[in-house]
GROMACS .gro file of C-alpha atoms in nm:
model
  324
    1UNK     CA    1   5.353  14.095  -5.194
    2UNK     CA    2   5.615  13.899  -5.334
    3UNK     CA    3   5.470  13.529  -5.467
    4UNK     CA    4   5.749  13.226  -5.376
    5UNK     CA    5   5.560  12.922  -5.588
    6UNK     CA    6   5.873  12.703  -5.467
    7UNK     CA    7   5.735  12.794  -5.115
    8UNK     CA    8   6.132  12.752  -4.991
    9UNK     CA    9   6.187  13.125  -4.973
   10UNK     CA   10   6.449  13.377  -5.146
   11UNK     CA   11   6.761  13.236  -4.946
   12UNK     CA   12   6.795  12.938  -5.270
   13UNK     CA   13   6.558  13.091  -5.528
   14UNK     CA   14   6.520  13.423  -5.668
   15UNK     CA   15   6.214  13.589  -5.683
   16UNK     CA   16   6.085  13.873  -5.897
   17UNK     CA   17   5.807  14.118  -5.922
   18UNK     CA   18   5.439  13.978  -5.767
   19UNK     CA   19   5.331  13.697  -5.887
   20UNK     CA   20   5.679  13.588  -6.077
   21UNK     CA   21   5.759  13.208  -6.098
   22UNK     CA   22   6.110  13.108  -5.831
   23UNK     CA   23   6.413  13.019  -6.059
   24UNK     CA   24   6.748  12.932  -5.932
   25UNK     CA   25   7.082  12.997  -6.012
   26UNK     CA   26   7.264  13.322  -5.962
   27UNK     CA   27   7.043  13.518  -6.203
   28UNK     CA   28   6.681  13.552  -6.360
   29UNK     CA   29   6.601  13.417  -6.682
   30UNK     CA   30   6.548  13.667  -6.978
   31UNK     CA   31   6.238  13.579  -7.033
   32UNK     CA   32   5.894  13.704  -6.906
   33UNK     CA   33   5.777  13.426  -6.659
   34UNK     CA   34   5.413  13.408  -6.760
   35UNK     CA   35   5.305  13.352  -7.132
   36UNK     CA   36   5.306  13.653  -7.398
   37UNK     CA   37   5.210  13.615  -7.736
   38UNK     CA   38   4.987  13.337  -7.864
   39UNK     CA   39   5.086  13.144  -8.175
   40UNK     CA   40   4.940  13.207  -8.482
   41UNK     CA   41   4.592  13.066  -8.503
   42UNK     CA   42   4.467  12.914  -8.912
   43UNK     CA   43   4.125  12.970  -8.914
   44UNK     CA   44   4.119  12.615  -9.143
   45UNK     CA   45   4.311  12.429  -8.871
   46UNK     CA   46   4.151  12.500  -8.525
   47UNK     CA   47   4.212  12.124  -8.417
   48UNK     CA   48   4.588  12.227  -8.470
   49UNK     CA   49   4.610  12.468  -8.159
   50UNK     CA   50   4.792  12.359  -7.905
   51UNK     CA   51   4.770  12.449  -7.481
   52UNK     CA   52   5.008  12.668  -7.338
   53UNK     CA   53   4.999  12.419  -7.038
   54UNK     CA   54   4.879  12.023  -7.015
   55UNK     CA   55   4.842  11.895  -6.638
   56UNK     CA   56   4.702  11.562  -6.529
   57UNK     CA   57   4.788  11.319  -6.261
   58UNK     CA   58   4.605  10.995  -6.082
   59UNK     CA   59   4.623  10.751  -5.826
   60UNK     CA   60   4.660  10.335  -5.904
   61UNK     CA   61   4.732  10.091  -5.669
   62UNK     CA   62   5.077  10.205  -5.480
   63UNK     CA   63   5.170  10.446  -5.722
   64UNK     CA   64   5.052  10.835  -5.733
   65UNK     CA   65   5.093  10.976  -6.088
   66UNK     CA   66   5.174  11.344  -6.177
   67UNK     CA   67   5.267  11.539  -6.559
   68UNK     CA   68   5.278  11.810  -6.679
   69UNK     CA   69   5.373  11.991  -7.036
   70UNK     CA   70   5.473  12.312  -7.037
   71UNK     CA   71   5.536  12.544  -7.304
   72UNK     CA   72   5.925  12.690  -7.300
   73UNK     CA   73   6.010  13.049  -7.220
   74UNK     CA   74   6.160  13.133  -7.561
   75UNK     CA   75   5.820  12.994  -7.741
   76UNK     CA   76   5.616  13.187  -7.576
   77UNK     CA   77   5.787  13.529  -7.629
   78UNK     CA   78   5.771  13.437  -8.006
   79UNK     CA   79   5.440  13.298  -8.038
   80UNK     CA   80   5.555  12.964  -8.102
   81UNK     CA   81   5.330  12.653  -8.014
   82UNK     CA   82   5.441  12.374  -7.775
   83UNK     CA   83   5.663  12.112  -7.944
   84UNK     CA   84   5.622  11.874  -7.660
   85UNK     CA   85   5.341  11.615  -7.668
   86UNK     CA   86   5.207  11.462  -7.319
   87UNK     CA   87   4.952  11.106  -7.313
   88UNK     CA   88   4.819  10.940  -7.012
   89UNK     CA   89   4.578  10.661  -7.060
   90UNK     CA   90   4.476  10.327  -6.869
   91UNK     CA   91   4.450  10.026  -7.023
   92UNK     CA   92   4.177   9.713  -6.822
   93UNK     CA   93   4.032   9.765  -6.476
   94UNK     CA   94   4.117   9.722  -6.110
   95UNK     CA   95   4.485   9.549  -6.014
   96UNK     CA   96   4.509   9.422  -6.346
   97UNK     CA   97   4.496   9.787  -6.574
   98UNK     CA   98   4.832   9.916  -6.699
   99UNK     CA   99   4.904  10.288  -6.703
  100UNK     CA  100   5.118  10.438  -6.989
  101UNK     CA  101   5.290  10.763  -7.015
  102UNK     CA  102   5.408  10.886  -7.319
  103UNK     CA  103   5.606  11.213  -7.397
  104UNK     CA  104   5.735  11.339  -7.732
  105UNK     CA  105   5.928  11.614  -7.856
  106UNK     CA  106   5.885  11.724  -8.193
  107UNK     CA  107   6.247  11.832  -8.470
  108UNK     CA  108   6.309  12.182  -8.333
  109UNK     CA  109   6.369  12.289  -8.765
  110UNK     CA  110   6.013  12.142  -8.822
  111UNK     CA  111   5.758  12.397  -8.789
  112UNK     CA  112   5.469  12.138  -8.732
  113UNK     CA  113   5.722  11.969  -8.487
  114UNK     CA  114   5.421  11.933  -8.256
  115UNK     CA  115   5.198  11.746  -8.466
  116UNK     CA  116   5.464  11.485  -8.539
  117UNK     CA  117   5.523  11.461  -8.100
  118UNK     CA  118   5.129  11.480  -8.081
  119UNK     CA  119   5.070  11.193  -8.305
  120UNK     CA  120   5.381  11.017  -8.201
  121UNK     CA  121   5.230  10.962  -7.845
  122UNK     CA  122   4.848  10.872  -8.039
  123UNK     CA  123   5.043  10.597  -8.204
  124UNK     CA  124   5.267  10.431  -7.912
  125UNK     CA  125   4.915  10.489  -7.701
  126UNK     CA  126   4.719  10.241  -7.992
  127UNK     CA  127   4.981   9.976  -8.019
  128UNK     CA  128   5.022   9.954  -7.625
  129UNK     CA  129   4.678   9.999  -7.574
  130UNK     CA  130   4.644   9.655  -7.825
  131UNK     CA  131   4.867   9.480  -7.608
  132UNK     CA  132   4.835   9.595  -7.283
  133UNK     CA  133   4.726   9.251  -7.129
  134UNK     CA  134   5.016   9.083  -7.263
  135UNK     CA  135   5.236   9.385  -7.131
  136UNK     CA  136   5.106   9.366  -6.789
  137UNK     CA  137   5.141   8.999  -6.773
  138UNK     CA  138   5.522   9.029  -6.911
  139UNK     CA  139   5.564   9.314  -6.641
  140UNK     CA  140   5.398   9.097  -6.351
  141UNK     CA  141   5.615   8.768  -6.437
  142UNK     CA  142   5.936   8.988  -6.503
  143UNK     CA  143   5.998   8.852  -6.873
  144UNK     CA  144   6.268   9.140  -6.893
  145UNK     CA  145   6.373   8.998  -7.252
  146UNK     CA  146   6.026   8.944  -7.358
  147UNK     CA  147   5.918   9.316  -7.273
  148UNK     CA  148   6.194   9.485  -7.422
  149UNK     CA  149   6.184   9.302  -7.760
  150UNK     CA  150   5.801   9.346  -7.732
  151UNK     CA  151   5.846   9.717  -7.659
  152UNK     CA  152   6.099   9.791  -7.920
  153UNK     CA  153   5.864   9.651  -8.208
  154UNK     CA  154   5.615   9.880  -8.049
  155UNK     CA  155   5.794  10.218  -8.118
  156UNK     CA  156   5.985  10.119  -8.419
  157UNK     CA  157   5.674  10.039  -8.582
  158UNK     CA  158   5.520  10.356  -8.444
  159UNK     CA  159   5.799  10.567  -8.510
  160UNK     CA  160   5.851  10.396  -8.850
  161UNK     CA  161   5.507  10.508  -8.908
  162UNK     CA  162   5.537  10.830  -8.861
  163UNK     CA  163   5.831  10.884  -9.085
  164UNK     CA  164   5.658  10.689  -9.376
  165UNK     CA  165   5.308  10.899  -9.297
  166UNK     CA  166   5.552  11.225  -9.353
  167UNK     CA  167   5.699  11.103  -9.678
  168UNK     CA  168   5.397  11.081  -9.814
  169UNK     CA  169   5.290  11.432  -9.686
  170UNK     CA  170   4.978  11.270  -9.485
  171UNK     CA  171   5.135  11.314  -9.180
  172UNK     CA  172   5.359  11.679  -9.193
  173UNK     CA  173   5.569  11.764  -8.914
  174UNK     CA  174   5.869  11.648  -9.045
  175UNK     CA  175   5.803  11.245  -8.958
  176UNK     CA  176   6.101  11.304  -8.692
  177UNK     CA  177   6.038  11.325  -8.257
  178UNK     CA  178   6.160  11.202  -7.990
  179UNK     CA  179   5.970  10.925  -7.779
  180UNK     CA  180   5.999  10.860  -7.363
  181UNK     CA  181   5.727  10.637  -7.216
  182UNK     CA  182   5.669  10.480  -6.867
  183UNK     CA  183   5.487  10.124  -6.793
  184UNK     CA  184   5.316  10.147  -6.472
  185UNK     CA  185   5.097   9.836  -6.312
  186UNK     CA  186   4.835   9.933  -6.154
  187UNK     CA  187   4.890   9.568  -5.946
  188UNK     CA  188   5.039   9.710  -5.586
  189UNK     CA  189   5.168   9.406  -5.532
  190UNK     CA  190   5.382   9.440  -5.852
  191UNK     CA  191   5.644   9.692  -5.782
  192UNK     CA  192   5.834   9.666  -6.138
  193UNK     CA  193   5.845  10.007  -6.365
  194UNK     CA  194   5.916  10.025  -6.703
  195UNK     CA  195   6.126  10.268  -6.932
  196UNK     CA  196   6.150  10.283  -7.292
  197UNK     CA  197   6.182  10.519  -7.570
  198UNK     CA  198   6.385  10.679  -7.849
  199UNK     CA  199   6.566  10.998  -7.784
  200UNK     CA  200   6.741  11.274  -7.550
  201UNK     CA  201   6.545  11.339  -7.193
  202UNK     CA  202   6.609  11.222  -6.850
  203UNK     CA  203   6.552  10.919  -6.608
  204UNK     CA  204   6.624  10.978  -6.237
  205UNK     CA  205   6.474  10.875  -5.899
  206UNK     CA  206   6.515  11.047  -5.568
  207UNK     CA  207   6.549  10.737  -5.298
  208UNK     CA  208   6.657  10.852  -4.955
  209UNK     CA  209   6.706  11.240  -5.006
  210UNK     CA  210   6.957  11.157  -5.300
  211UNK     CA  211   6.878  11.174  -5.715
  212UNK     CA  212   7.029  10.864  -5.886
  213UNK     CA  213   7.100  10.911  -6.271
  214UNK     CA  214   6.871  10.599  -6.429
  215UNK     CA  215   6.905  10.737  -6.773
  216UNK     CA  216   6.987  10.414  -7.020
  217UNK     CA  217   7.355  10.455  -7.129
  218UNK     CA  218   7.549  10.324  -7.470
  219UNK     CA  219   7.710   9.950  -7.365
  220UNK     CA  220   8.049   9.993  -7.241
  221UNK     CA  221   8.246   9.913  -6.921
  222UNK     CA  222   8.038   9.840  -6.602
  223UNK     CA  223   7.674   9.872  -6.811
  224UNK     CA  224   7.416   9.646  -6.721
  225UNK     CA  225   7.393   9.405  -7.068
  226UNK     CA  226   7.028   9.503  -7.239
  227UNK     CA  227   6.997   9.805  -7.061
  228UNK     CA  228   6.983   9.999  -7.415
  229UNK     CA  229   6.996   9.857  -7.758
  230UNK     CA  230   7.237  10.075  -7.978
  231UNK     CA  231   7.256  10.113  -8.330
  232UNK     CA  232   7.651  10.223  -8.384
  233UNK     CA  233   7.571  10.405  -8.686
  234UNK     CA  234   7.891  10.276  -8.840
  235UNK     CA  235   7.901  10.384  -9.195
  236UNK     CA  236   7.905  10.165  -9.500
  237UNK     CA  237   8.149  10.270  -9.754
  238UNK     CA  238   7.864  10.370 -10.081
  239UNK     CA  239   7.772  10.181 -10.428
  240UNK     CA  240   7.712  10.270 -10.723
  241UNK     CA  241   7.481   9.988 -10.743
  242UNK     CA  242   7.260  10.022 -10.469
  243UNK     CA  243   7.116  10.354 -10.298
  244UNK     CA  244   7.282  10.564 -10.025
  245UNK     CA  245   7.162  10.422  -9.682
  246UNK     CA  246   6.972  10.619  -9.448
  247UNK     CA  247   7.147  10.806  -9.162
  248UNK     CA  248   7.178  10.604  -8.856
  249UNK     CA  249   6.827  10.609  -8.567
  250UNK     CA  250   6.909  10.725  -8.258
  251UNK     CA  251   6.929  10.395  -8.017
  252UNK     CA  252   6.646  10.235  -7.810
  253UNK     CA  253   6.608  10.303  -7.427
  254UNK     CA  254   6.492  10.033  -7.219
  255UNK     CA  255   6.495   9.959  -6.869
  256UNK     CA  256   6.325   9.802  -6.597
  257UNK     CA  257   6.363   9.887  -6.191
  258UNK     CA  258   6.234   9.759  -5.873
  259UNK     CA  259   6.055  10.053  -5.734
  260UNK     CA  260   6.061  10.085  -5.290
  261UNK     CA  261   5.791  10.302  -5.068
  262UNK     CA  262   5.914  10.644  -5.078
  263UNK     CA  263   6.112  10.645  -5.434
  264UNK     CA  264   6.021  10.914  -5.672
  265UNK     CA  265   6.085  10.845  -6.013
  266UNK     CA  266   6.132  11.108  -6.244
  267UNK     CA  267   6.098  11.129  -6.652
  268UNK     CA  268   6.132  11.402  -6.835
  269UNK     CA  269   6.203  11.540  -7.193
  270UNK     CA  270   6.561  11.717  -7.259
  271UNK     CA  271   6.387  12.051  -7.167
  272UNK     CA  272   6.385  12.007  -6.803
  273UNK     CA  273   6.660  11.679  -6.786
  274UNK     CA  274   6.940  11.972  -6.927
  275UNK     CA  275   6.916  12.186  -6.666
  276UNK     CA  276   6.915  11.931  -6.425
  277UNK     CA  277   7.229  11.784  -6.546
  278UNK     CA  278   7.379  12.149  -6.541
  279UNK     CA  279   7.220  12.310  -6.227
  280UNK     CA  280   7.253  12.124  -5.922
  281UNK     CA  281   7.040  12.416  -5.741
  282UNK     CA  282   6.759  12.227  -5.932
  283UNK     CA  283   6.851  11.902  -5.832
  284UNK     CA  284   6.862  12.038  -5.461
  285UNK     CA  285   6.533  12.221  -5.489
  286UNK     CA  286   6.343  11.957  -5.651
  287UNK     CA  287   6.482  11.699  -5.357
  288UNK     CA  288   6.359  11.936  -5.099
  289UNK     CA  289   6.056  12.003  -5.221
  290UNK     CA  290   5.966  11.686  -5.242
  291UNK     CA  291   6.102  11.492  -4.969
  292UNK     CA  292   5.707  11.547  -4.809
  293UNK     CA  293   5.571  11.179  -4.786
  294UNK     CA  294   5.251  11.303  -4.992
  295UNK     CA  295   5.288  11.378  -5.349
  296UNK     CA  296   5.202  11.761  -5.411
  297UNK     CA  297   4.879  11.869  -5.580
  298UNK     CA  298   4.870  11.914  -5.979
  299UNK     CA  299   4.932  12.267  -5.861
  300UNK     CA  300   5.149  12.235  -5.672
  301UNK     CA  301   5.370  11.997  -5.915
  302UNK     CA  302   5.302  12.240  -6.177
  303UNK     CA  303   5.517  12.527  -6.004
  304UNK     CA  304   5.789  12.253  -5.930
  305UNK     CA  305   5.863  12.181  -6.247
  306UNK     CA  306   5.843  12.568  -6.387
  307UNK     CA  307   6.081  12.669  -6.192
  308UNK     CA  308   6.338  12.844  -6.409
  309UNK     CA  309   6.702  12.869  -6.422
  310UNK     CA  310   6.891  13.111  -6.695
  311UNK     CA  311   6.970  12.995  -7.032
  312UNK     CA  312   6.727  12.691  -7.053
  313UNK     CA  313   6.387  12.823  -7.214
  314UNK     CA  314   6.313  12.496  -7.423
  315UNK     CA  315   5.924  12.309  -7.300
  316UNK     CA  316   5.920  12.156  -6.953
  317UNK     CA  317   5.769  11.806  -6.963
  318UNK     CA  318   5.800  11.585  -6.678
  319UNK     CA  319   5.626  11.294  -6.574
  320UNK     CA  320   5.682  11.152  -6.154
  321UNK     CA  321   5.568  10.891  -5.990
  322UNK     CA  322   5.546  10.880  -5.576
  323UNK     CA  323   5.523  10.560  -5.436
  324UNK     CA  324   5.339  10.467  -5.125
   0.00000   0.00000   0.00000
């Protein structure tokens, strides 16, 4: 018996041996579809370990909620841990809660990589958490300007944290990770999501049968003013009389849409928005699979976003949201 987990048979994805994950593209990954070795366990530092595998998913208002984490191909044939970081919390009660999703990605040099992503997402969680009526409020009256100023401080000062908790060796894990996070209103009469973060991943929505690239860009001809705050990283020429600056932060992503009945919006770390961008048999697959007015089952999403394509072995986080 040969298992399809895409469920859209061998005519778009391959399939291997029983039980196999789908992949597309013209040839099978490397790798061993199902995990191998597990990573080294301290006996000292049992809180440390980290899932092969996160799911979790809910329903709020107009919006149905599914993530999942994932650990990469490559890490689990060398018995490395999971250097992406998943959080999903709910802030208040009833119309007026605010959901946040946070996903991290720990310095791929940094052997505690995932303890930096891990607390990365603990932090943005507290300060949101702190200010989540203020947030929703911002969100419901569409102070754009307001929530990305707001937002900024949020994860400067979290990520600012971080990097000062490492210097001081409290915090190891290099003080270095990415940071993607979704605003969602629990309100259904409030149809506004919101995007922010620091670092490389994806943005996209599937309206009508078609993905649309959402992904903040660098200001430049035909960009929406606001849509991402860049530091240009323009050197200054060194003193003598002062110390060397630090190398430039990557920019802060922000952005705001309008969501409709029937959009799926889509966030995901650089491990699954590469081969995205590269494959469109991905793109296509993921469309299809999902064009069903119900959202699938944690399952079900699960095997949607493992599906593999050759040379891309990093962790697979994703985070969608189906509207009603």
């Amino acid at each position: 018996m040969t298992l399809d987990l895409a469920g859209t048979g061998a005519g778009d994805e391959g399939e291997g041996r029983a039980g196999a994950l789908a992949y597309v593209g013209e040839e099978p990954p490397s790798y061993e579809p199902e995990p191998t070795s597990l990573p080294m366990a301290d006996p000292g530092a049992l809180e440390d370990l980290v899932p092969d595998t996160v799911l979790d998913g809910a329903r709020h208002g107009a919006l149905t909620l599914r993530a999942a984490s994932v650990r990469g191909d490559s890490a689990r044939y060398r018995g490395e841990v999971r250097r992406d970081a998943l959080l999903t919390a709910r802030f208040g009660v009833g119309d007026r809660a605010l959901v946040l999703v946070a996903v991290a990605t720990g310095a791929r040099a940094t052997p505690e990589g995932q303890r930096a992503a891990a607390t990365a997402c603990r932090w943005i969680g507290q300060a949101v958490g702190r200010s989540a009526a203020r947030l929703a409020e911002d969100i419901r009256e569409g102070r754009r300007a307001d929530l990305r100023a707001g937002l900024q401080r949020l994860t400067d000062r979290s990520l600012g944290r971080l990097r000062a908790a490492a210097g001081e060796g409290r915090e190891p894990g290099g003080g270095e990770a990415s940071l993607r996070c979704l605003l969602l209103p629990a309100d259904p009469e409030c149809r506004t999501r919101v995007f922010f973060g620091v670092g490389e991943g994806g943005l996209h929505r599937l309206r009508d049968g078609d993905w649309q690239d959402l992904e903040p860009r660098p200001a430049g001809p035909g960009a929406k003013p606001g849509e991402l705050t860049l530091d240009l990283g323009i050197a200054t020429p060194p003193s003598p009389y002062e110390p060397a600056p630090e190398p430039p932060r990557a920019p802060f992503r922000f952005r705001t849409c309008v969501a409709r009945p029937g959009d799926r919006l889509l966030m995901s770390a650089a491990g699954l928005a590469e081969p995205m961008e590269d494959e469109p048999a991905l793109l296509t697959h993921l469309a299809r699979r999902w064009a069903a007015p119900e959202p699938p089952g944690l399952a079900g999403f699960l095997a949607d976003v493992q599906v593999r394509v050759k040379g891309y072995a990093d962790d697979r986080t994703a985070v969608a949201v189906w509207e009603a």
